[in-house]
XYZ file of C-alpha atoms in Angstrom:
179
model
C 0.525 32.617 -7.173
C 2.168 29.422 -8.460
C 6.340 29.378 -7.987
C 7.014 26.505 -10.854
C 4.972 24.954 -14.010
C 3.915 21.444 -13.851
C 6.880 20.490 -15.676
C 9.132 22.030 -12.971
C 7.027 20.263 -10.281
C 7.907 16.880 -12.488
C 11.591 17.885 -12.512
C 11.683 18.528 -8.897
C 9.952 15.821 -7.566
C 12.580 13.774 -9.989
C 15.794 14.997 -8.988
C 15.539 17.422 -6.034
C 17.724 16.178 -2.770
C 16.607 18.964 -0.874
C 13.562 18.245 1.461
C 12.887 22.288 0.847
C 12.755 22.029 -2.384
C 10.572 19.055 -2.447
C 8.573 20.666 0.373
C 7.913 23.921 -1.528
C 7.395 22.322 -4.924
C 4.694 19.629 -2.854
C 3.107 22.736 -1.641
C 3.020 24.228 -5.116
C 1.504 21.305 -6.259
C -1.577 21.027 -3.827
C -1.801 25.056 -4.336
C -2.329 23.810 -8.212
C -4.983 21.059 -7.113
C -2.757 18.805 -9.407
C -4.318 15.886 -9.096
C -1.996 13.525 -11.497
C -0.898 10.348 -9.496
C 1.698 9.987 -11.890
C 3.355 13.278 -11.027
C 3.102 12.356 -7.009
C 4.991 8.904 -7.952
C 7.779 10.784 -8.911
C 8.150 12.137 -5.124
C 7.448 9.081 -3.765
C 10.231 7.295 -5.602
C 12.873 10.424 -4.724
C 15.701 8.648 -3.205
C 16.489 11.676 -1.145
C 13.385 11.317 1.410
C 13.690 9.193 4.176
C 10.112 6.858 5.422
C 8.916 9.958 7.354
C 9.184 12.514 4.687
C 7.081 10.144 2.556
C 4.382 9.548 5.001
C 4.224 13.118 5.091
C 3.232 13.689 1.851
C 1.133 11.142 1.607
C -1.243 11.633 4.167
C -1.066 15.658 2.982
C -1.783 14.064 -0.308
C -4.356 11.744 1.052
C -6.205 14.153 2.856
C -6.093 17.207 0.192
C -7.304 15.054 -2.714
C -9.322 11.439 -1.128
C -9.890 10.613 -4.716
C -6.026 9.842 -4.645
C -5.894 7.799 -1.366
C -6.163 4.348 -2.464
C -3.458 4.936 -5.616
C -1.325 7.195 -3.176
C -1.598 4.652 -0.226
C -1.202 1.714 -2.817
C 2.268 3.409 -4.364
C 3.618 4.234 -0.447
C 3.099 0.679 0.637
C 4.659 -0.426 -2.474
C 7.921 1.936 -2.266
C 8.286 0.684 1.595
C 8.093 -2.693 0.681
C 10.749 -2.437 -1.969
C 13.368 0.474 -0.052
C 12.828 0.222 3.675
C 11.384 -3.510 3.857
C 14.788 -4.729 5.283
C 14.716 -1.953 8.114
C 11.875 -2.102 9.489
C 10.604 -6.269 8.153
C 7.456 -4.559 6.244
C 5.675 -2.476 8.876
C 5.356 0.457 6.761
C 4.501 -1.376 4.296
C 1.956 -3.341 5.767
C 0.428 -0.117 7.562
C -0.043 1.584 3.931
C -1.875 -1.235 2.677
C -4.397 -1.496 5.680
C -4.499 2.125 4.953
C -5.272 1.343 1.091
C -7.840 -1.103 1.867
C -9.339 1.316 4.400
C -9.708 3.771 1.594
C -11.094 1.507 -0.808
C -12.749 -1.160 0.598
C -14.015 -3.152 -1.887
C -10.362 -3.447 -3.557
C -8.646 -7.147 -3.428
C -5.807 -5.920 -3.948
C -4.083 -4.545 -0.677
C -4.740 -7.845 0.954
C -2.716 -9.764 -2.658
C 0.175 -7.364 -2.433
C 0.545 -7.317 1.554
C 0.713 -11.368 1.308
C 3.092 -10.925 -1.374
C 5.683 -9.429 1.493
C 5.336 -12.461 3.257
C 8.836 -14.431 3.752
C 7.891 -17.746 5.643
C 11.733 -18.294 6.203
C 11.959 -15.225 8.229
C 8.018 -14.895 9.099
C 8.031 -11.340 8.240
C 5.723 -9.219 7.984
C 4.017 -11.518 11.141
C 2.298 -14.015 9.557
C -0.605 -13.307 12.233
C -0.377 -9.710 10.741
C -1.704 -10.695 7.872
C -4.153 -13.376 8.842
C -5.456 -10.828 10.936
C -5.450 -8.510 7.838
C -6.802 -10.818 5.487
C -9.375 -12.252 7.922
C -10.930 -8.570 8.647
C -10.806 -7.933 4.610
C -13.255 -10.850 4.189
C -16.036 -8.745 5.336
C -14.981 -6.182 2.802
C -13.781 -7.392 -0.207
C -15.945 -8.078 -3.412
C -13.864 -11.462 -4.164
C -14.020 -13.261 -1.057
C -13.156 -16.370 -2.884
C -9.629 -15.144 -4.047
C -8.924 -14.111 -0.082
C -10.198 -17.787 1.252
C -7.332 -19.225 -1.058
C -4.798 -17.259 -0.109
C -5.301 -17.488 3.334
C -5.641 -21.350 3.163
C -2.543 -20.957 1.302
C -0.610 -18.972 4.271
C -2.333 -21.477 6.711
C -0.322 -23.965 4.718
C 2.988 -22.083 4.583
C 2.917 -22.475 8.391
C 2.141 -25.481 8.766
C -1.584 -25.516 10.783
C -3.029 -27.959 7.560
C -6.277 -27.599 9.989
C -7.060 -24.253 9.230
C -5.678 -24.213 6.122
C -8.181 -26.732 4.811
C -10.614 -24.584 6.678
C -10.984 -21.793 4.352
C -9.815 -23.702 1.481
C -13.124 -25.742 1.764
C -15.308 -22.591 2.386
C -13.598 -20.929 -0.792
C -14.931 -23.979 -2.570
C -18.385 -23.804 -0.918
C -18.303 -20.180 -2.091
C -17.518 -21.117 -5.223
C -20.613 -23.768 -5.964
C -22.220 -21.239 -4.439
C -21.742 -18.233 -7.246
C -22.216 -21.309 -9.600
């Protein structure tokens, strides 16, 4: 039998500093099979949890509902780049978009918003991270050509001109291709 309403859930996951609280009202939650991404962002965002709390819940989130995966790994990756990005130079965030892109393929944007991390003043995340990253996502991704430029484009930011006009020029043989 539920403990609180949706609406409590909502206020919990809001303003709740006690990982118990959170914990029981989570639980709640998945009991419900409330499956409103909206409500989840709301724990994500609570200032009380700490990196491993939120992984927590979202791989419990992940795993009860894989409909919610990609939005749920999307958001995490997302709240680590913006809170915990200057603890730990974007690994957590970096890890919740691979896991993003594993749950969705297809999707471009994992690969967009993981380059967006980049700082080529402090080269963090790795900028071989996210070649890597990028380079695997070609095999994946519907829009190849938007991936080509960007990686020309961190090729660039790095200096190796070589490689950047690499993929530049097969984005632009990809491009007359589709033409």
């Amino acid at each position: 039998m539920p403990r609180f309403t949706p609406e409590e859930i909502r206020e919990k996951f809001a303003n709740a500093t006690d990982f118990n609280d959170l914990f029981d009202a989570f639980g709640d939650a998945l009991e419900q099979k409330i499956q409103d991404v909206e409500l989840y962002r709301l724990l994500f965002w609570n200032h009380s949890l700490g990196p491993d709390e939120l992984c927590l819940f979202g791989k419990k989130l992940a795993s009860e509902f894989p409909a919610l995966a990609y939005d749920t790994y999307m958001w995490l990756a997302s709240v680590f780049e913006v809170t915990y990005s200057s603890y730990d130079n974007f690994e957590l965030a970096i890890e919740y978009y691979r896991k993003a892109a594993q749950a969705k393929l297809s999707a471009l944007d994992p690969y967009l918003d993981a380059c967006d991390c980049y700082d080529p003043d402090l080269n963090i995340p790795p900028v071989d991270t996210l070649l890597d990253f990028l380079k695997e996502g070609i095999k994946h991704v519907d829009d190849k050509k938007t991936l080509l430029q960007r990686l020309s484009h961190l090729y660039h930011l790095i200096g190796d001109e070589e490689q950047s006009a690499h993929y530049r020029n097969l984005s632009d043989e990809l491009g007359r291709s589709e033409n």
